[in-house]
Coordinates of C-alpha atoms and ligand atoms in Angstrom, one line a residue:
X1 CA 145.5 76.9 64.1
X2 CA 144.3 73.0 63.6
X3 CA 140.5 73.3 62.3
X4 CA 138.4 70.7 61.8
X5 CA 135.0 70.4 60.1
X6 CA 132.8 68.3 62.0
X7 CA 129.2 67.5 59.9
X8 CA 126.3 67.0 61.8
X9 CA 126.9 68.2 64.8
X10 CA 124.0 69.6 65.7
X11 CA 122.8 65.5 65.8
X12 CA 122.6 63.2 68.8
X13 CA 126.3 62.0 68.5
X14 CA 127.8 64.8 66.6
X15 CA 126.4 67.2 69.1
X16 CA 129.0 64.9 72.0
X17 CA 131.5 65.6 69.4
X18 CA 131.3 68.7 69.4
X19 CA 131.3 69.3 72.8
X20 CA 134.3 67.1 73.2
X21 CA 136.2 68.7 70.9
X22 CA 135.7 72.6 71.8
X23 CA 136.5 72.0 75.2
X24 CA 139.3 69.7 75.2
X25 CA 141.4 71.8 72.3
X26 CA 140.5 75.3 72.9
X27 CA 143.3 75.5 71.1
X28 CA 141.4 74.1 68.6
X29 CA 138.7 75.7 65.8
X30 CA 135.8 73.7 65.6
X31 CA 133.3 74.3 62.3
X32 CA 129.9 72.6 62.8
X33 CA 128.6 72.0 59.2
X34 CA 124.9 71.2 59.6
X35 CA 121.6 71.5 57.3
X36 CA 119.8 71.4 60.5
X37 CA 117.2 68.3 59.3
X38 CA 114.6 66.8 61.6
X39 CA 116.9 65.5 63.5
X40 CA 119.3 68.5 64.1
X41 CA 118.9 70.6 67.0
X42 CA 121.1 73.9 68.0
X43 CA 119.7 73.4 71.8
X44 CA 122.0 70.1 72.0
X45 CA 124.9 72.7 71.9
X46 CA 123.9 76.0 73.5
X47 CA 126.0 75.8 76.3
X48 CA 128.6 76.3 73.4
X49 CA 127.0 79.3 72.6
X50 CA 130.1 81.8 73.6
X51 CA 133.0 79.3 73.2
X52 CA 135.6 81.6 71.1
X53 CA 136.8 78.3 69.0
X54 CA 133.5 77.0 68.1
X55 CA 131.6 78.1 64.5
X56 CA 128.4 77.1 63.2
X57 CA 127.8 77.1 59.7
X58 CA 124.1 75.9 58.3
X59 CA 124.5 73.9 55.6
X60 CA 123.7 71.0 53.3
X61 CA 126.2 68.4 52.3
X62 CA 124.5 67.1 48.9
X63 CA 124.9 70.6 47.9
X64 CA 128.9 70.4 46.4
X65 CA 128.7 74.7 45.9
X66 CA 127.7 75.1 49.4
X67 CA 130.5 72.4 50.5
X68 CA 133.3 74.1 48.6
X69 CA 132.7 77.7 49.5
X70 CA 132.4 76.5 53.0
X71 CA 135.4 74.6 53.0
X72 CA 137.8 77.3 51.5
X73 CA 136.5 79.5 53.7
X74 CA 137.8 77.5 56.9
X75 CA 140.5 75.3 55.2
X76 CA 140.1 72.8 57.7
X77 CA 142.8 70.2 58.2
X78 CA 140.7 67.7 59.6
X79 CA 136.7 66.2 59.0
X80 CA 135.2 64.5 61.4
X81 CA 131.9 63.1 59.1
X82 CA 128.6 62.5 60.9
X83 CA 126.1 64.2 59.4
X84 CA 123.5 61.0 57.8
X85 CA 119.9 60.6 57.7
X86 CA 120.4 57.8 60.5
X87 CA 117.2 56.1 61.3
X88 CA 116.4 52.8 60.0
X89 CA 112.7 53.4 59.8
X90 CA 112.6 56.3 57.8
X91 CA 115.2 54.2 55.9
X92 CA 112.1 52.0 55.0
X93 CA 109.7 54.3 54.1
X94 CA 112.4 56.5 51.7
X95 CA 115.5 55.2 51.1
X96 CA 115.9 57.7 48.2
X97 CA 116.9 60.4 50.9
X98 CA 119.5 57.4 52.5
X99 CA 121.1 57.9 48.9
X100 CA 121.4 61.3 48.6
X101 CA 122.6 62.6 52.3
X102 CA 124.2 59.2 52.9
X103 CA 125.9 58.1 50.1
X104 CA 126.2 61.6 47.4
X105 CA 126.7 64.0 50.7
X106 CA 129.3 61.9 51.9
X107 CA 131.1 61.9 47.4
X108 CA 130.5 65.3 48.0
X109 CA 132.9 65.7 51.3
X110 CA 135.7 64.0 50.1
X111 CA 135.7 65.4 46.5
X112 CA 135.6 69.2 48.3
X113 CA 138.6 67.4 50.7
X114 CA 140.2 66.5 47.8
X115 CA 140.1 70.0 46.2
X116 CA 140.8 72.0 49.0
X117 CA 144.0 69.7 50.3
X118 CA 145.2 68.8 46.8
X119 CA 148.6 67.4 47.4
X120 CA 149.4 68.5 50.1
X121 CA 148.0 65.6 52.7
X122 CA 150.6 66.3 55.2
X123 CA 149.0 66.8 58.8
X124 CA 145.4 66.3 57.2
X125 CA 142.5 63.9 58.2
X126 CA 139.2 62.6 56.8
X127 CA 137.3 60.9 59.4
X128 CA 134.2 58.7 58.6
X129 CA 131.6 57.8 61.4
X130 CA 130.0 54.5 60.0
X131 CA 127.8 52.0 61.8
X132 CA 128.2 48.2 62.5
X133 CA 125.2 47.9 60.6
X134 CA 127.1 47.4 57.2
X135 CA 128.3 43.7 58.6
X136 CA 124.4 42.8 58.6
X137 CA 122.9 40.5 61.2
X138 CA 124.5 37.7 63.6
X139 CA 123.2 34.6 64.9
X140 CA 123.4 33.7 68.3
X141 CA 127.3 33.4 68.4
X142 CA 130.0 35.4 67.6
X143 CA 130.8 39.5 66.6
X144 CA 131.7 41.8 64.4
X145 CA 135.4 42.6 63.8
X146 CA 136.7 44.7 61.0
X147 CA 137.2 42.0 58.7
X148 CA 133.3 40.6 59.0
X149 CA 132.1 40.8 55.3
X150 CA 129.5 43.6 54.8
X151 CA 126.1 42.5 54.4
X152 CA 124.0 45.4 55.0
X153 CA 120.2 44.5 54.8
X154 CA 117.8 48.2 55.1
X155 CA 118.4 50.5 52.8
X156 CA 120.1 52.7 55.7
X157 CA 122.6 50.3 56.3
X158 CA 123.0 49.8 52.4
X159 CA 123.7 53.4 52.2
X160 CA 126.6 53.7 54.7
X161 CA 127.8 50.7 53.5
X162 CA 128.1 52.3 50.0
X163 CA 129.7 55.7 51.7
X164 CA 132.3 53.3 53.5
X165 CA 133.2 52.1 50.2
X166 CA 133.8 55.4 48.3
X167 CA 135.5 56.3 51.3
X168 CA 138.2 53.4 51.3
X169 CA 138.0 53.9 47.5
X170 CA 139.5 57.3 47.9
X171 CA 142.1 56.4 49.9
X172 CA 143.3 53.6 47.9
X173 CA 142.6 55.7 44.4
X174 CA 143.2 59.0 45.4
X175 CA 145.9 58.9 48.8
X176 CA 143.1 61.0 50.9
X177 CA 144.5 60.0 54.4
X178 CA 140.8 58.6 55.6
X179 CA 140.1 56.5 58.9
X180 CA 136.8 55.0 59.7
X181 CA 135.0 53.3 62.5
X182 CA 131.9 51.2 62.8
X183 CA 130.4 51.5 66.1
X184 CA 126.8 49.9 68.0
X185 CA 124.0 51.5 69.2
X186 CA 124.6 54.5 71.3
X187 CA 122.2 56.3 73.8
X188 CA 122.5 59.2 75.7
X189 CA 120.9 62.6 76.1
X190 CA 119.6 64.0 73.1
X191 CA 119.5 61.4 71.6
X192 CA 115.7 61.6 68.8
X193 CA 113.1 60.1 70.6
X194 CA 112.3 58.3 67.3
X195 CA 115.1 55.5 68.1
X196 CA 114.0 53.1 71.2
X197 CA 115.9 54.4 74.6
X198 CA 114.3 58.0 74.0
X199 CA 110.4 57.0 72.7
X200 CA 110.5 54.2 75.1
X201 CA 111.6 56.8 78.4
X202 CA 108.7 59.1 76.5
X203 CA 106.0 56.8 76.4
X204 CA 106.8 56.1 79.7
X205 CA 106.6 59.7 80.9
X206 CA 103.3 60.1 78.7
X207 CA 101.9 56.5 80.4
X208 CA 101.6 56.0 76.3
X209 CA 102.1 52.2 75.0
X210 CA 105.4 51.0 74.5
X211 CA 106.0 49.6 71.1
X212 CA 108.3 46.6 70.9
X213 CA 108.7 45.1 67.2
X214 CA 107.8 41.4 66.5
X215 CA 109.1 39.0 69.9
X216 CA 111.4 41.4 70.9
X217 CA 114.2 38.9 71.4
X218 CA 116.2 41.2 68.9
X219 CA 119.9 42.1 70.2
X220 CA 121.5 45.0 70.5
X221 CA 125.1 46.3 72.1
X222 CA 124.7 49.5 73.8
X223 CA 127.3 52.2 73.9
X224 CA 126.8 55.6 76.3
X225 CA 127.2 58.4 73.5
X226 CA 130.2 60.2 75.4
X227 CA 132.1 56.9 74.8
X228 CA 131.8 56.8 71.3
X229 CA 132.9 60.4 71.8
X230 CA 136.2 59.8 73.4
X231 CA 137.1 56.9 70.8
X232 CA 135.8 59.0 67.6
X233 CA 138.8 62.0 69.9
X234 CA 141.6 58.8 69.9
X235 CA 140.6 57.5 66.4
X236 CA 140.9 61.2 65.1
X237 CA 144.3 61.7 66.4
X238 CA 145.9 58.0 66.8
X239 CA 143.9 55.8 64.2
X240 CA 145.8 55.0 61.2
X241 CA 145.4 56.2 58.0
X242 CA 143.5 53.7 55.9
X243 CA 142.2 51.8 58.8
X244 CA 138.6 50.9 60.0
X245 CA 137.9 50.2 64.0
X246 CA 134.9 49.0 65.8
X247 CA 133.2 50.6 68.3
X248 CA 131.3 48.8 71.0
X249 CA 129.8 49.1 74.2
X250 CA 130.4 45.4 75.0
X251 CA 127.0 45.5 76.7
X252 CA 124.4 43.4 74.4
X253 CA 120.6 43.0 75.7
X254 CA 117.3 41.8 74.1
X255 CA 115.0 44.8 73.4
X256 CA 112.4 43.5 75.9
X257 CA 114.7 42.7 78.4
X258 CA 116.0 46.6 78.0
X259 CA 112.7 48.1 78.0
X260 CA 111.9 46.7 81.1
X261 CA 114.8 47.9 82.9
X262 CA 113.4 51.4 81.8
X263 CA 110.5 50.7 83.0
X264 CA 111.5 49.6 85.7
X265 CA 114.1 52.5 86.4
X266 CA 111.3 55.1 85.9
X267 CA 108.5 54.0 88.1
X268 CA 111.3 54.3 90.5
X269 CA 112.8 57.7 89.8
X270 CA 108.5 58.9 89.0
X271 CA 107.4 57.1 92.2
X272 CA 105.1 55.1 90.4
X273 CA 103.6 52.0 91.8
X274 CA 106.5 49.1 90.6
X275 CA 105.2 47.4 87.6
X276 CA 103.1 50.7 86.3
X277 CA 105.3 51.0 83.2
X278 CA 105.5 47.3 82.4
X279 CA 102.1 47.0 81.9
X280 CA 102.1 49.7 78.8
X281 CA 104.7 47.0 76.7
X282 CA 102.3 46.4 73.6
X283 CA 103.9 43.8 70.9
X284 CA 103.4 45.7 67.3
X285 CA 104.2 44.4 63.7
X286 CA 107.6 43.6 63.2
X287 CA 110.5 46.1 61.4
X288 CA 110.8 44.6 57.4
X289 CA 114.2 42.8 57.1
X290 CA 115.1 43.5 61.0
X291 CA 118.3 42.5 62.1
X292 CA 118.6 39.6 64.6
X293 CA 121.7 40.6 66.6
X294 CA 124.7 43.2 66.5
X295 CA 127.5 42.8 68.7
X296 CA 131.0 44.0 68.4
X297 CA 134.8 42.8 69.3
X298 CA 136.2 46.2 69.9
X299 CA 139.5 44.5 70.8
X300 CA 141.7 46.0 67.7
X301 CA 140.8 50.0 69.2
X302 CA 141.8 48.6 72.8
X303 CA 144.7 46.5 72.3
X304 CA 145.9 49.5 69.5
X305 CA 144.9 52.6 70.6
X306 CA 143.7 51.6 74.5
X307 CA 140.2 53.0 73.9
X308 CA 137.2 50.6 76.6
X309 CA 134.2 52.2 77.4
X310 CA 134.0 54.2 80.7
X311 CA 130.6 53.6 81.6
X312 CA 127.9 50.3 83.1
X313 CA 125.2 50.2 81.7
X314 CA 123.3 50.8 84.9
X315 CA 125.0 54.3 85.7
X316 CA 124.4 54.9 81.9
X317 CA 121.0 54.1 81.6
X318 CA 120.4 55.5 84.6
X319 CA 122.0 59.0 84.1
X320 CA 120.5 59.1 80.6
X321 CA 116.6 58.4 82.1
X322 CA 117.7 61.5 84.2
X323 CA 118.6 63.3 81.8
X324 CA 115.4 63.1 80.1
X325 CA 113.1 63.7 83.2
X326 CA 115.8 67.4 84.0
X327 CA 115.0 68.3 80.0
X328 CA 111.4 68.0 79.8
X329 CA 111.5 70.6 77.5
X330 CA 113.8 69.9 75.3
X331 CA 111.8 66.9 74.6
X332 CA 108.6 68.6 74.5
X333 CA 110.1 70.7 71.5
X334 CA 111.0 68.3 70.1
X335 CA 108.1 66.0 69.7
X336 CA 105.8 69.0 68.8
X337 CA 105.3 69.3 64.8
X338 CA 106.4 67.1 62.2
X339 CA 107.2 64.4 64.9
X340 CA 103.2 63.7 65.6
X341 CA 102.4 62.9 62.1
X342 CA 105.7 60.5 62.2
X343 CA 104.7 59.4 65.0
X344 CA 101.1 58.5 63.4
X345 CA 102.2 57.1 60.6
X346 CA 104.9 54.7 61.7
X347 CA 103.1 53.3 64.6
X348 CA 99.2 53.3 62.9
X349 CA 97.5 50.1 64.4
Ligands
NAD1 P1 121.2 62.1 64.0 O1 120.1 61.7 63.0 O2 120.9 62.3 65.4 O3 122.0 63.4 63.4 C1 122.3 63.5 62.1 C2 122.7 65.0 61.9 O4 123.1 65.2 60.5 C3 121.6 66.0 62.2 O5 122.1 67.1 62.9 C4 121.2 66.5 60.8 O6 120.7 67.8 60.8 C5 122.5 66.3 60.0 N1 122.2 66.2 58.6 C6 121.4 65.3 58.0 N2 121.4 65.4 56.7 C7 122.3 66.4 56.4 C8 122.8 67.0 55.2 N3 122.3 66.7 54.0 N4 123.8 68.0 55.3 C9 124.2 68.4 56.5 N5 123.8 67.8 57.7 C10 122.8 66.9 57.6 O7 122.3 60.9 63.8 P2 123.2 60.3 64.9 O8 122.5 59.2 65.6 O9 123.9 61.3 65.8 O10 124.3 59.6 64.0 C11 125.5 60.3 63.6 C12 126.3 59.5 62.7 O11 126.8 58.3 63.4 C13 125.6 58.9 61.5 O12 126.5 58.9 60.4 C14 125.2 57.5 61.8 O13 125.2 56.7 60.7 C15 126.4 57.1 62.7 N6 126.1 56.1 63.8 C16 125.0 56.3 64.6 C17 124.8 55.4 65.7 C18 123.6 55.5 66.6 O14 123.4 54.6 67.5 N7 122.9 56.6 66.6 C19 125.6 54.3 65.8 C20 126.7 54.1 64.9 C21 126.9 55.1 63.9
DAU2 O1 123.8 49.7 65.4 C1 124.0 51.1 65.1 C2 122.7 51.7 64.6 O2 121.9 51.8 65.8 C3 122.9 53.1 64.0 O3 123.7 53.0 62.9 C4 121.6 53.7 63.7 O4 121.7 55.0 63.2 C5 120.7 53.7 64.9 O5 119.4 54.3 64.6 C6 120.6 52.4 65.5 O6 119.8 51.5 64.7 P1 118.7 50.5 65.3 O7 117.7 50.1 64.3 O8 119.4 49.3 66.0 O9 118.1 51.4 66.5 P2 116.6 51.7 66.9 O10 116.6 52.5 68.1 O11 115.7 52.2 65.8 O12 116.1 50.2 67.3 C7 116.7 49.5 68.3 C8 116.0 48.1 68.4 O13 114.7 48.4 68.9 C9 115.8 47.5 67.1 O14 115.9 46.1 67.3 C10 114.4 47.8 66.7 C11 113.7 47.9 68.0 N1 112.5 48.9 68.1 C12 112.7 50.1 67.7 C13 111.7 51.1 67.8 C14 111.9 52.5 67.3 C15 111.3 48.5 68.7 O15 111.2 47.3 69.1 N2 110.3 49.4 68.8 C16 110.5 50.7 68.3 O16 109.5 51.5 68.4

């Protein structure tokens, strides 16, 4: 039976992954290998709960003892790597934890690859979810392809930068058969409602001020989550070993420009008086070192592999501000607890 090790699942993305995995491949055994941080949530995947394929397993990948007893438990054939500290924030504020989940964790995962595969790479597969982060910021013009030199500029981006490097670095030194892809911003449900699309739908909700850093004429390219799910599924069985593809949603807007679509979308969907939400946009100190711009050319996974996104952004956004007004509860759980005095402190006037 083909097993693979998914880390992080219990995450925004690796939660999709998850879900995409146990239910396409029953045939399939799925391990979900996740210290449950912050940001990891069992609720993402409780639908999952019976699933005879599917496995949780709690646990932390800077720990290497933890990793290898884990691994020769399952022998898994295949890791799919997501688990990070991933916001860039928090990044800021300690990038010592960037180091040790971000760049060790991810030593630690291919040296317990390494051990438990040994020679014998036939029919195996180390998978590396990376960010397009690592190629820095662009101007006005142009995108991100896989040969953009990296450039990373927070200390998160530094730190996946640095795991994409041992990762190519064991390929090259070592044979591990490794693939990875960079991909954009996603959103989605459950996605923390510490990155924009989910505090900004919040705040909404709460009629609390919406935070947009410096002018808010900073770019991003938005990807729906289940996307990046069904090209991390072709990458993982068609990518080749040794490669690197971008991911991208081919959908770039200005921060202000999206929040006001939300806005917009919700005093709809709450039947709110149009132009309720806009009013709550408050301009706030700007991110240190922010990024101007990402955007990606995605055209070496669609002329290769014929991976495009599925999705508009309307009918995404849309179904994702849904989603967050059906959960209500999910993201009252959420937000209770250590996220106030986050909250507090990142956003203190
Ligand atoms: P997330 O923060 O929502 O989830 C991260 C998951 O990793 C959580 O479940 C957490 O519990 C787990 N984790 C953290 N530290 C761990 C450790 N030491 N051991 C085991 N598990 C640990 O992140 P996400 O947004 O779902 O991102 C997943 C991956 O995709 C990350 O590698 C990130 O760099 C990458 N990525 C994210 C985006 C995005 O827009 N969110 C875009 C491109 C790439
Ligand atoms: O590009 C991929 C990356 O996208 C991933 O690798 C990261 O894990 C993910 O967090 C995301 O990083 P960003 O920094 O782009 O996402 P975030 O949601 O934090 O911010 C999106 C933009 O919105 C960015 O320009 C900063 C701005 N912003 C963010 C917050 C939280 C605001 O203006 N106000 C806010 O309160």
């Amino acid at each position: 039976m083909h097993t693979i090790l998914i880390t992080g699942g219990a995450g925004f993305i690796g939660s999709h992954v998850v879900r995409l995995f146990v239910t396409k491949y029953p045939q399939y055994r799925i391990v979900n290998l996740d210290a449950l941080t912050y940001a990891g949530n069992l609720e993402n995947l409780s639908d999952l709960d019976t699933a005879p394929n599917y496995f949780f397993e709690k646990g932390d990948i800077t720990n290497p003892t933890q990793l290898a007893e884990i691994m020769q438990r399952f022998q898994p054939d295949g890791i799919i790597h997501l688990a990070a500290e991933s916001h860039v924030d928090r990044s800021i504020s300690n990038p010592l934890a960037f180091v040790e989940t971000n760049v060790l964790g991810t030593v630690n995962l291919l040296n317990a690859a390494r051990h438990i595969w040994g020679e014998n790479l036939d029919g195996k597969r180390f998978y590396h979810v990376s960010t397009d982060e690592v190629y820095g910021s662009l101007g006005e013009e142009g995108y991100f392809t896989e040969e953009t030199r990296y450039d990373p500029r927070s200390p998160y981006s530094a730190s996946k930068a640095a795991s994409d490097h041992f990762v190519r670095a064991y390929f090259h030194t070592f044979h591990l058969p490794v693939v990875i892809s960079n991909c954009s911003n996603n959103y989605g449900p459950n996605h923390f409602p510490e990155k924009l699309i989910p505090l900004i739908i919040n705040n909404i909700r709460q009629l609390k001020p919406l935070p947009i850093y410096g002018d808010g004429l900073y770019t991003r390219d938005w990807l729906w989550v289940k996307d990046h799910a069904l090209a991390i599924d072709t990458i993982y069985h068609r990518g080749r070993s040794g490669e690197t593809y971008n991911i991208g949603g081919n959908n770039e807007w200005t921060n202000i420009d999206l929040v006001t679509t939300l806005c917009d979308m919700l005093d709809e969907l709450l039947g709110r008086t149009p132009g309720t939400s806009r009013q709550l946009i408050t301009f706030v100190k700007d991110r240190p070192g922010h990024d101007r711009r990402y955007a990606i050319d995605a055209s070496k996974l669609q002329n290769e592999l014929g991976w495009k996104p599925t999705v508009t952004a309307e009918t995404g956004f849309r179904e994702t501000v849904q989603w967050y007004l059906d959960n209500e509860a999910w993201l009252e759980d959420v937000i209770s607890g250590a996220y106030q005095t986050y909250y507090s402190g990142q956003y203190a006037p």
